[in-house]
Amino acid sequence: QVQLVESGGGLVQAGGSLRLSCAASGRTFSRYTVGWFRQAPGKEREFVAEVRWPDSTTSYADSVKGRFTISRDNAKNTVDLQMNSLKPEDTAVYYCAAKAIITYGVWGQGTQVTVSS
């Protein structure tokens, strides 16, 4: 399985933007479905977005639809999450994950996103 490392988190004011990057090491994950998830304080981990293999179809949680964009760059072996119009309720630890055959079995360490009001 691939190893995943997230980066790009930080502190931003409401209405601002951040771009998260999920980088794969060890091997390419161009043939994996890759997703972004988040876990806010006191809440369970939730799905945010994914880009599917092999057709690159994207899917988003209703809470981020129209604000977040997931994209894959096979040349860089990364999957990015562009987050615009951020809200305080977007504050969470964000994780990327790759589907190993069936389930999201490979996870990164997470990156903190904090949105202030």
Short mmCIF file of C-alpha atoms in Angstrom, two decimals:
data_model
loop_
_atom_site.label_atom_id
_atom_site.label_comp_id
_atom_site.label_asym_id
_atom_site.label_seq_id
_atom_site.Cartn_x
_atom_site.Cartn_y
_atom_site.Cartn_z
CA GLN A 1 0.00 0.00 0.00
CA VAL A 2 1.06 3.59 -0.60
CA GLN A 3 2.14 5.99 2.14
CA LEU A 4 0.25 9.31 2.29
CA VAL A 5 1.33 12.67 3.70
CA GLU A 6 -1.00 15.68 3.97
CA SER A 7 0.18 19.27 3.97
CA GLY A 8 -1.22 22.76 3.58
CA GLY A 9 -3.30 23.12 6.72
CA GLY A 10 -3.22 26.19 8.87
CA LEU A 11 -5.16 29.07 10.34
CA VAL A 12 -7.37 31.18 8.11
CA GLN A 13 -10.17 33.68 8.63
CA ALA A 14 -13.71 32.91 7.56
CA GLY A 15 -14.13 33.51 3.85
CA GLY A 16 -10.52 32.68 3.12
CA SER A 17 -8.96 29.81 1.21
CA LEU A 18 -6.53 26.97 1.77
CA ARG A 19 -5.15 24.31 -0.51
CA LEU A 20 -4.41 20.92 0.99
CA SER A 21 -2.15 18.44 -0.72
CA CYS A 22 -1.98 14.68 -0.29
CA ALA A 23 1.31 13.26 -1.52
CA ALA A 24 1.93 9.59 -2.10
CA SER A 25 5.26 7.91 -1.52
CA GLY A 26 6.44 4.41 -2.15
CA ARG A 27 4.37 4.02 -5.26
CA THR A 28 1.91 5.90 -7.42
CA PHE A 29 -1.73 6.06 -6.43
CA SER A 30 -2.95 7.13 -9.83
CA ARG A 31 -4.97 3.94 -9.96
CA TYR A 32 -6.55 4.43 -6.53
CA THR A 33 -9.71 6.21 -5.58
CA VAL A 34 -8.54 8.95 -3.19
CA GLY A 35 -10.69 10.78 -0.69
CA TRP A 36 -10.50 13.59 1.82
CA PHE A 37 -12.11 13.24 5.23
CA ARG A 38 -12.26 15.46 8.28
CA GLN A 39 -12.87 15.16 11.98
CA ALA A 40 -14.02 18.16 13.98
CA PRO A 41 -13.81 18.37 17.77
CA GLY A 42 -16.49 16.24 19.37
CA LYS A 43 -17.63 14.80 16.05
CA GLU A 44 -17.04 11.62 14.10
CA ARG A 45 -14.87 11.53 11.04
CA GLU A 46 -16.86 12.50 7.95
CA PHE A 47 -16.45 12.26 4.22
CA VAL A 48 -15.51 15.46 2.40
CA ALA A 49 -14.64 14.62 -1.21
CA GLU A 50 -13.20 11.94 -3.43
CA VAL A 51 -11.83 11.45 -6.92
CA ARG A 52 -12.57 8.05 -8.31
CA TRP A 53 -10.45 5.62 -10.27
CA PRO A 54 -10.60 4.86 -13.16
CA ASP A 55 -13.01 7.53 -14.46
CA SER A 56 -11.89 10.46 -12.22
CA THR A 57 -15.46 11.19 -11.22
CA THR A 58 -15.58 13.51 -8.21
CA SER A 59 -18.00 13.52 -5.32
CA TYR A 60 -18.54 15.99 -2.47
CA ALA A 61 -20.31 16.17 0.81
CA ASP A 62 -23.28 18.52 0.69
CA SER A 63 -21.64 20.73 3.30
CA VAL A 64 -18.70 21.58 1.01
CA LYS A 65 -20.29 21.34 -2.42
CA GLY A 66 -19.56 24.45 -4.46
CA ARG A 67 -16.78 25.56 -2.12
CA PHE A 68 -14.24 22.72 -2.24
CA THR A 69 -12.61 21.15 -5.28
CA ILE A 70 -10.68 17.89 -5.33
CA SER A 71 -8.18 17.29 -8.11
CA ARG A 72 -5.56 14.74 -9.06
CA ASP A 73 -2.13 15.48 -10.49
CA ASN A 74 -0.66 12.20 -11.66
CA ALA A 75 2.64 13.82 -12.68
CA LYS A 76 3.23 14.99 -9.10
CA ASN A 77 1.56 11.96 -7.55
CA THR A 78 -0.69 14.18 -5.46
CA VAL A 79 -4.37 14.74 -4.80
CA ASP A 80 -5.26 18.26 -3.73
CA LEU A 81 -8.24 19.82 -2.01
CA GLN A 82 -8.85 23.47 -2.82
CA MET A 83 -11.00 24.97 -0.08
CA ASN A 84 -12.65 28.32 -0.72
CA SER A 85 -15.14 30.39 1.25
CA LEU A 86 -14.09 28.66 4.43
CA LYS A 87 -16.40 28.71 7.42
CA PRO A 88 -15.69 28.19 11.12
CA GLU A 89 -17.56 24.89 10.91
CA ASP A 90 -14.90 23.66 8.47
CA THR A 91 -12.44 23.59 11.37
CA ALA A 92 -11.18 20.02 11.67
CA VAL A 93 -8.27 17.70 11.16
CA TYR A 94 -8.28 16.79 7.49
CA TYR A 95 -7.12 13.38 6.32
CA CYS A 96 -6.53 11.94 2.89
CA ALA A 97 -7.06 8.27 2.24
CA ALA A 98 -6.71 5.81 -0.58
CA LYS A 99 -8.88 2.85 -1.36
CA ALA A 100 -6.91 -0.35 -1.33
CA ILE A 101 -9.09 -2.59 -3.45
CA ILE A 102 -12.39 -1.96 -1.67
CA THR A 103 -12.14 0.29 1.39
CA TYR A 104 -10.21 3.38 2.47
CA GLY A 105 -7.48 1.35 4.08
CA VAL A 106 -4.51 3.73 3.67
CA TRP A 107 -4.58 6.99 5.63
CA GLY A 108 -2.34 9.99 6.09
CA GLN A 109 -1.48 11.53 9.44
CA GLY A 110 -3.86 14.48 9.09
CA THR A 111 -3.40 18.22 8.85
CA GLN A 112 -5.14 20.79 11.04
CA VAL A 113 -7.40 23.38 9.45
CA THR A 114 -8.66 26.13 11.74
CA VAL A 115 -11.08 28.77 10.49
CA SER A 116 -11.63 31.77 12.72
CA SER A 117 -14.74 33.92 12.72
#
